[in-house]
CSV table of C-alpha atoms and ligand atoms in Angstrom, one decimal:
chain,number,residue,atom,x,y,z
A,1,MET,CA,-0.1,-0.1,0.1
A,2,ASN,CA,1.2,3.5,-1.0
A,3,GLU,CA,1.4,5.9,1.9
A,4,GLU,CA,3.1,8.5,-0.3
A,5,LYS,CA,0.8,11.6,-0.9
A,6,PHE,CA,3.5,12.8,-3.4
A,7,VAL,CA,2.5,12.7,-7.2
A,8,GLN,CA,5.3,10.0,-8.6
A,9,MET,CA,6.0,11.7,-12.1
A,10,ARG,CA,9.2,9.6,-12.1
A,11,ARG,CA,7.3,6.2,-13.0
A,12,LEU,CA,6.8,7.5,-16.7
A,13,ARG,CA,10.6,8.2,-16.5
A,14,ARG,CA,12.1,4.9,-15.5
A,15,SER,CA,13.0,3.1,-18.8
A,16,PRO,CA,13.8,4.5,-22.6
A,17,ALA,CA,10.7,2.6,-23.6
A,18,ILE,CA,8.5,4.4,-21.2
A,19,ARG,CA,10.2,7.5,-21.9
A,20,ALA,CA,9.7,7.4,-25.6
A,21,MET,CA,6.1,6.6,-25.5
A,22,VAL,CA,5.1,9.3,-23.4
A,23,ALA,CA,7.6,11.9,-25.5
A,24,GLU,CA,5.5,15.1,-26.1
A,25,THR,CA,7.7,16.6,-28.9
A,26,SER,CA,9.2,15.1,-32.0
A,27,LEU,CA,12.2,15.8,-34.2
A,28,ALA,CA,12.7,14.3,-37.5
A,29,PRO,CA,14.4,15.1,-40.8
A,30,GLU,CA,11.5,16.2,-42.6
A,31,HIS,CA,10.8,19.1,-40.0
A,32,LEU,CA,14.2,20.6,-41.1
A,33,ILE,CA,14.7,23.3,-43.7
A,34,LEU,CA,18.4,23.6,-44.8
A,35,PRO,CA,19.5,26.9,-46.0
A,36,MET,CA,21.8,26.8,-49.1
A,37,PHE,CA,23.8,29.9,-50.4
A,38,VAL,CA,24.1,29.9,-54.2
A,39,THR,CA,26.1,32.0,-56.6
A,40,ASP,CA,27.8,31.7,-60.1
A,41,GLY,CA,31.1,29.8,-60.2
A,42,PRO,CA,33.6,28.9,-60.3
A,43,PRO,CA,34.7,28.4,-57.7
A,44,TRP,CA,32.2,25.4,-56.9
A,45,ARG,CA,32.3,25.5,-53.6
A,46,THR,CA,33.5,27.8,-50.8
A,47,PRO,CA,34.0,27.4,-47.5
A,48,LEU,CA,32.0,30.7,-45.4
A,49,GLU,CA,34.6,32.0,-42.9
A,50,THR,CA,31.8,33.1,-40.7
A,51,LEU,CA,29.7,29.9,-40.9
A,52,PRO,CA,31.6,27.0,-40.3
A,53,GLY,CA,29.9,23.9,-42.0
A,54,VAL,CA,28.2,25.7,-44.7
A,55,ASP,CA,29.6,26.3,-48.1
A,56,LEU,CA,29.1,28.8,-50.6
A,57,LEU,CA,27.8,26.6,-53.9
A,58,ALA,CA,27.6,26.8,-57.7
A,59,GLY,CA,27.2,24.5,-60.4
A,60,GLU,CA,27.6,20.9,-60.0
A,61,ALA,CA,28.1,21.4,-56.0
A,62,ILE,CA,24.5,22.6,-55.7
A,63,SER,CA,23.5,18.9,-57.1
A,64,GLU,CA,26.0,17.6,-54.6
A,65,GLU,CA,24.4,19.2,-51.7
A,66,ILE,CA,20.8,18.3,-52.7
A,67,ASP,CA,22.0,14.5,-52.8
A,68,ALA,CA,23.7,15.0,-49.6
A,69,ALA,CA,20.4,16.3,-47.7
A,70,ASN,CA,18.3,13.8,-49.6
A,71,ALA,CA,20.7,11.0,-48.3
A,72,VAL,CA,19.9,11.9,-44.6
A,73,GLY,CA,16.1,12.5,-45.3
A,74,LEU,CA,15.8,16.0,-45.4
A,75,LYS,CA,12.8,17.4,-47.7
A,76,SER,CA,13.4,21.0,-48.3
A,77,VAL,CA,16.0,23.7,-48.7
A,78,LEU,CA,15.9,27.4,-48.5
A,79,LEU,CA,17.9,29.4,-51.4
A,80,PHE,CA,19.7,32.5,-50.8
A,81,GLY,CA,21.6,34.2,-53.5
A,82,VAL,CA,25.0,35.5,-53.2
A,83,LEU,CA,25.8,37.9,-56.3
A,84,ASP,CA,28.9,39.5,-57.6
A,85,SER,CA,28.8,43.2,-56.9
A,86,ARG,CA,29.0,43.9,-60.8
A,87,HIS,CA,25.3,42.3,-60.8
A,88,LYS,CA,24.1,44.7,-58.3
A,89,ASP,CA,22.4,48.0,-58.6
A,90,PRO,CA,20.6,50.6,-56.6
A,91,SER,CA,17.0,49.0,-57.6
A,92,GLY,CA,18.3,45.5,-57.4
A,93,SER,CA,17.0,44.6,-60.6
A,94,ALA,CA,19.2,41.5,-60.6
A,95,ALA,CA,16.1,39.9,-58.4
A,96,ALA,CA,13.9,39.8,-61.9
A,97,ASP,CA,16.6,38.1,-63.8
A,98,PRO,CA,15.7,34.9,-65.0
A,99,ASP,CA,19.7,34.0,-65.1
A,100,ASN,CA,20.5,35.0,-61.3
A,101,PRO,CA,22.1,32.4,-59.6
A,102,VAL,CA,18.9,31.6,-57.6
A,103,CYS,CA,16.8,31.1,-60.5
A,104,ARG,CA,19.6,28.9,-62.2
A,105,ALA,CA,19.8,26.6,-58.6
A,106,ILE,CA,15.9,26.5,-58.6
A,107,GLY,CA,16.2,24.9,-62.4
A,108,GLN,CA,19.2,22.9,-61.7
A,109,ILE,CA,17.7,21.1,-58.4
A,110,LYS,CA,14.5,20.6,-60.1
A,111,ARG,CA,16.0,19.0,-62.7
A,112,HIS,CA,18.0,16.8,-60.3
A,113,THR,CA,14.6,15.2,-59.5
A,114,THR,CA,15.2,14.1,-56.1
A,115,GLY,CA,11.7,15.8,-55.3
A,116,MET,CA,13.4,18.0,-52.7
A,117,ALA,CA,11.0,21.1,-52.1
A,118,VAL,CA,12.8,24.4,-53.0
A,119,ILE,CA,12.1,27.3,-51.2
A,120,ALA,CA,13.7,30.6,-52.2
A,121,ASP,CA,14.3,33.5,-49.7
A,122,LEU,CA,13.5,36.8,-51.2
A,123,CYS,CA,14.6,40.0,-50.3
A,124,LEU,CA,16.3,42.9,-52.4
A,125,CYS,CA,19.4,43.2,-50.1
A,126,GLU,CA,20.7,40.1,-52.1
A,127,TYR,CA,20.6,42.4,-55.0
A,128,THR,CA,20.7,46.2,-54.1
A,129,SER,CA,24.5,47.8,-54.5
A,130,HIS,CA,23.7,49.6,-51.4
A,131,GLY,CA,23.0,46.2,-49.6
A,132,HIS,CA,19.3,47.7,-48.2
A,133,CYS,CA,16.4,45.4,-48.3
A,134,GLY,CA,14.8,47.7,-50.6
A,135,LEU,CA,14.6,51.2,-52.9
A,136,VAL,CA,16.1,53.6,-51.2
A,137,HIS,CA,14.9,57.7,-51.7
A,138,ASP,CA,15.8,60.3,-49.4
A,139,GLY,CA,17.7,58.0,-46.8
A,140,ARG,CA,14.2,56.0,-46.6
A,141,ILE,CA,13.0,52.6,-48.0
A,142,ASP,CA,10.3,53.5,-50.6
A,143,ASN,CA,7.3,50.7,-49.7
A,144,ALA,CA,5.6,51.0,-52.9
A,145,GLY,CA,8.3,50.7,-55.2
A,146,THR,CA,10.0,47.8,-53.2
A,147,LEU,CA,6.9,46.0,-53.4
A,148,ALA,CA,6.6,46.6,-57.2
A,149,MET,CA,10.3,45.2,-57.6
A,150,LEU,CA,9.4,42.4,-55.5
A,151,ALA,CA,6.2,41.0,-57.4
A,152,ARG,CA,8.6,40.9,-60.3
A,153,ALA,CA,11.2,38.7,-58.5
A,154,ALA,CA,8.4,36.4,-57.3
A,155,VAL,CA,6.9,35.6,-60.7
A,156,ASN,CA,10.8,35.5,-62.1
A,157,LEU,CA,11.3,32.6,-59.2
A,158,ALA,CA,8.1,31.2,-59.9
A,159,GLN,CA,9.1,30.9,-63.8
A,160,ALA,CA,12.3,29.2,-62.3
A,161,GLY,CA,9.9,26.5,-60.7
A,162,VAL,CA,10.3,27.3,-57.4
A,163,ASP,CA,7.8,25.7,-54.6
A,164,VAL,CA,7.8,27.9,-52.2
A,165,ILE,CA,9.0,31.7,-51.6
A,166,ALA,CA,9.9,33.2,-48.4
A,167,PRO,CA,9.7,37.0,-48.7
A,168,SER,CA,12.4,38.3,-45.9
A,169,GLY,CA,12.2,42.1,-46.1
A,170,VAL,CA,9.0,42.9,-44.2
A,171,MET,CA,7.5,45.4,-46.1
A,172,ASP,CA,4.0,46.1,-45.5
A,173,GLY,CA,1.5,44.6,-48.0
A,174,THR,CA,4.2,42.2,-49.0
A,175,VAL,CA,2.1,38.7,-48.8
A,176,ARG,CA,-1.0,40.5,-50.7
A,177,THR,CA,1.3,41.9,-53.4
A,178,LEU,CA,2.8,38.9,-54.1
A,179,ARG,CA,-0.2,36.8,-53.9
A,180,ARG,CA,-1.8,38.8,-56.5
A,181,ALA,CA,1.3,38.8,-58.7
A,182,LEU,CA,1.7,35.0,-58.6
A,183,ASP,CA,-1.8,34.4,-59.4
A,184,ALA,CA,-2.3,36.6,-62.2
A,185,GLY,CA,1.0,35.3,-63.7
A,186,GLY,CA,-0.7,31.6,-63.3
A,187,PHE,CA,1.1,30.3,-60.5
A,188,SER,CA,-1.5,30.1,-57.7
A,189,ASP,CA,0.4,26.7,-56.6
A,190,VAL,CA,3.2,28.3,-55.5
A,191,ALA,CA,3.2,29.0,-51.7
A,192,LEU,CA,4.2,32.3,-49.6
A,193,MET,CA,6.3,31.8,-46.3
A,194,PRO,CA,6.8,35.2,-45.4
A,195,TYR,CA,9.2,36.3,-42.0
A,196,SER,CA,6.2,37.5,-40.7
A,197,ALA,CA,7.7,37.8,-36.9
A,198,LYS,CA,11.0,39.3,-37.7
A,199,PHE,CA,12.9,41.1,-35.0
A,200,ALA,CA,15.8,43.4,-35.4
A,201,SER,CA,18.5,41.4,-34.2
A,202,GLY,CA,21.9,41.6,-33.5
A,203,PHE,CA,22.2,38.1,-33.8
A,204,TYR,CA,22.5,37.7,-37.6
A,205,GLY,CA,25.7,38.8,-37.9
A,206,PRO,CA,27.5,35.7,-39.3
A,207,PHE,CA,24.8,35.6,-42.2
A,208,LYS,CA,25.4,39.0,-43.1
A,209,ALA,CA,28.8,38.5,-43.4
A,210,ALA,CA,28.4,35.3,-45.5
A,211,SER,CA,25.9,36.8,-47.7
A,212,ARG,CA,27.7,40.1,-48.5
A,213,SER,CA,24.8,42.2,-47.8
A,214,SER,CA,25.6,44.2,-44.9
A,215,PRO,CA,24.7,48.0,-45.6
A,216,GLY,CA,26.9,50.7,-44.3
A,217,GLU,CA,24.1,52.5,-42.1
A,218,SER,CA,21.1,50.0,-41.1
A,219,LEU,CA,17.6,50.8,-41.8
A,220,HIS,CA,16.5,47.5,-40.3
A,221,ALA,CA,14.9,49.4,-37.6
A,222,THR,CA,12.4,51.1,-40.0
A,223,HIS,CA,11.1,47.6,-41.2
A,224,GLN,CA,11.9,44.8,-38.8
A,225,ILE,CA,10.2,44.7,-35.5
A,226,GLN,CA,11.9,45.8,-32.5
A,227,VAL,CA,12.8,43.2,-30.1
A,228,GLY,CA,10.4,44.0,-27.4
A,229,ASN,CA,7.4,44.0,-29.1
A,230,GLY,CA,5.6,40.8,-28.9
A,231,ARG,CA,2.2,42.0,-29.5
A,232,GLU,CA,3.2,43.8,-32.5
A,233,ALA,CA,4.9,40.5,-33.8
A,234,LEU,CA,1.9,38.2,-33.1
A,235,ARG,CA,-0.4,41.2,-35.0
A,236,LYS,CA,2.1,40.9,-37.9
A,237,ILE,CA,1.7,37.0,-37.8
A,238,TRP,CA,-2.7,37.3,-38.0
A,239,ILE,CA,-2.1,40.3,-41.0
A,240,ASP,CA,0.1,37.9,-43.0
A,241,VAL,CA,-2.4,35.1,-42.4
A,242,GLU,CA,-5.3,37.4,-43.5
A,243,GLU,CA,-3.1,38.7,-46.9
A,244,GLY,CA,-2.8,34.9,-47.6
A,245,ALA,CA,0.3,33.6,-46.4
A,246,ASP,CA,0.4,30.0,-46.5
A,247,MET,CA,3.1,29.5,-43.5
A,248,VAL,CA,4.9,32.3,-41.5
A,249,ILE,CA,8.6,32.5,-40.3
A,250,VAL,CA,9.5,33.5,-36.7
A,251,LYS,CA,13.2,34.7,-36.3
A,252,PRO,CA,15.3,34.1,-34.3
A,253,ALA,CA,13.7,31.4,-33.1
A,254,GLN,CA,15.8,31.0,-29.9
A,255,THR,CA,14.7,34.4,-28.8
A,256,SER,CA,11.3,34.2,-30.0
A,257,LEU,CA,10.2,31.2,-28.4
A,258,ASP,CA,7.1,33.1,-26.6
A,259,ILE,CA,6.1,34.4,-29.9
A,260,LEU,CA,5.4,30.5,-31.3
A,261,ALA,CA,3.6,29.4,-28.1
A,262,LEU,CA,1.5,32.1,-27.9
A,263,ALA,CA,0.8,32.2,-31.6
A,264,ARG,CA,0.1,28.6,-31.4
A,265,GLU,CA,-1.9,29.1,-28.1
A,266,ARG,CA,-4.2,31.8,-29.9
A,267,GLY,CA,-5.0,29.2,-32.9
A,268,CYS,CA,-2.4,30.3,-35.3
A,269,PRO,CA,-4.2,28.3,-38.6
A,270,ILE,CA,-0.9,28.1,-40.7
A,271,PRO,CA,2.2,26.4,-39.9
A,272,MET,CA,5.0,27.9,-38.4
A,273,ALA,CA,8.8,27.9,-39.0
A,274,GLY,CA,11.4,28.9,-36.7
A,275,TYR,CA,14.7,30.4,-37.9
A,276,ASP,CA,17.7,29.0,-35.8
A,277,VAL,CA,19.8,32.0,-36.8
A,278,SER,CA,23.4,32.3,-37.5
A,279,GLY,CA,24.2,34.1,-34.1
A,280,PHE,CA,23.3,31.4,-32.3
A,281,TYR,CA,24.7,28.8,-34.9
A,282,ARG,CA,28.2,29.7,-34.9
A,283,PRO,CA,29.1,30.0,-31.0
A,284,LEU,CA,27.9,26.5,-30.8
A,285,ILE,CA,30.1,25.4,-33.5
A,286,ASP,CA,33.4,27.2,-32.4
A,287,SER,CA,32.8,25.9,-28.9
A,288,HIS,CA,32.2,22.4,-29.4
A,289,GLY,CA,33.1,21.4,-33.2
A,290,LEU,CA,30.7,20.6,-36.1
A,291,ALA,CA,28.8,17.4,-35.4
A,292,SER,CA,30.9,16.2,-32.6
A,293,PRO,CA,28.8,14.4,-30.3
A,294,ALA,CA,28.7,17.3,-27.8
A,295,CYS,CA,27.4,19.7,-30.3
A,296,ASP,CA,25.1,17.1,-31.7
A,297,ALA,CA,23.4,16.9,-28.5
A,298,LEU,CA,23.2,20.3,-27.9
A,299,MET,CA,21.8,21.3,-31.3
A,300,LEU,CA,19.1,18.5,-30.8
A,301,GLU,CA,18.2,19.8,-27.6
A,302,ILE,CA,17.8,23.5,-29.0
A,303,LEU,CA,15.6,22.0,-32.4
A,304,THR,CA,13.4,20.3,-30.2
A,305,THR,CA,12.9,23.1,-27.8
A,306,ILE,CA,12.0,25.2,-31.1
A,307,ARG,CA,9.5,22.7,-31.8
A,308,ARG,CA,8.2,22.4,-28.3
A,309,ALA,CA,7.4,26.0,-28.4
A,310,GLY,CA,4.8,25.6,-31.4
A,311,ALA,CA,7.3,25.6,-34.8
A,312,GLN,CA,6.3,22.8,-37.2
A,313,MET,CA,9.7,23.4,-39.4
A,314,ILE,CA,12.7,24.7,-38.0
A,315,ILE,CA,15.5,26.5,-40.6
A,316,THR,CA,18.9,25.4,-39.6
A,317,TYR,CA,22.6,25.4,-40.6
A,318,TYR,CA,22.6,22.1,-38.7
A,319,ALA,CA,20.0,20.6,-40.4
A,320,LYS,CA,22.4,17.9,-42.4
A,321,GLN,CA,24.4,17.0,-39.2
A,322,ALA,CA,21.2,16.8,-37.0
A,323,ALA,CA,19.3,14.8,-39.7
A,324,ARG,CA,22.3,12.4,-39.8
A,325,ARG,CA,21.8,12.1,-35.9
A,326,LEU,CA,18.4,11.5,-36.2
A,327,SER,CA,17.9,9.0,-39.1
B,1,LIG,C1,17.4,38.7,-45.0
B,1,LIG,C2,17.6,37.4,-44.1
B,1,LIG,C3,18.8,37.5,-43.0
B,1,LIG,C4,19.1,36.5,-42.4
B,1,LIG,C5,17.9,35.6,-43.3
B,1,LIG,N1,17.7,36.2,-44.2
B,1,LIG,C6,19.3,38.9,-42.7
B,1,LIG,C7,18.6,40.1,-42.1
B,1,LIG,O1,17.6,40.0,-42.2
B,1,LIG,O2,19.4,40.8,-41.6
B,1,LIG,C8,19.8,35.9,-41.2
B,1,LIG,C9,19.5,34.8,-40.7
B,1,LIG,C10,20.6,34.4,-39.9
B,1,LIG,O3,21.2,35.1,-39.1
B,1,LIG,O4,21.2,33.5,-39.8
B,1,LIG,N2,17.6,38.2,-46.4
B,2,LIG,ZN1,17.1,42.2,-46.7
């Protein structure tokens, strides 16, 4: 006869089998989205100094990376274009060029037929000579002009065969504008996954160095959300749902677990992705070594926590290593 008055939680922690049975949060390769930085080659593969374990890819190296991702069970990749400065101009017109590195990579991956879902990040900072996320007039970002350029860029990505477009510049009206442009162009099956809750964060540093898109004087505070404003982030998620978003991204995930949890609690009706950003990735790799058992354990803990908070998908530079450990 048990006289104890306290609740015995430990009964369900006794063995690996019982712990597996009661596990609340799953983490599998299909939840992970692999970022890929693509450019024109040669060289075909260049390690990115600020993102250890991540390479800048061109040509055949893109297909090799897709094969490596496919082999460990990954189902989706997120493409970032890295352009030579001679292809950039103040209006970012290379974004509408069907021969830009992102469009070429999309065509190549689609011809490669692994069934991999291809998501393309879309922000003008990848294409503008000044590095700002939009067209700049008198030191300010011109929302309407930027939207017009993004609409052309979105149709350009759709023509190349992209599955999902992830607009990351957080201009107002982006989702509605891109949805209309895609539908008008006959691309109603291309999905939109905006960075709806995107905070103006210091944790993007290694990414910016890697993508060669750091503007001198940042205007990010004029379009990204200030870190203390959780209600504003939730409002933006709901605005993007209304405008026709199919999924949303919350970024940085590690400092926005409350946003993921609240959005889920309040019934966010579309899948959410958490972005495990570069400023959290790099120190872990630097201290523990890529794919070491210690690094794997810490990474899986973080990824599980982002899922626990409410993310369906996670964008992470550790996708291949984590998927290998999980499969
Ligand atoms: C914008 C973009 C950024 C990141 C992803 N998309 C940079 C920014 O918003 O300034 C950062 C991701 C990371 O730090 O890992 N194209
Ligand atoms: Zn940008």
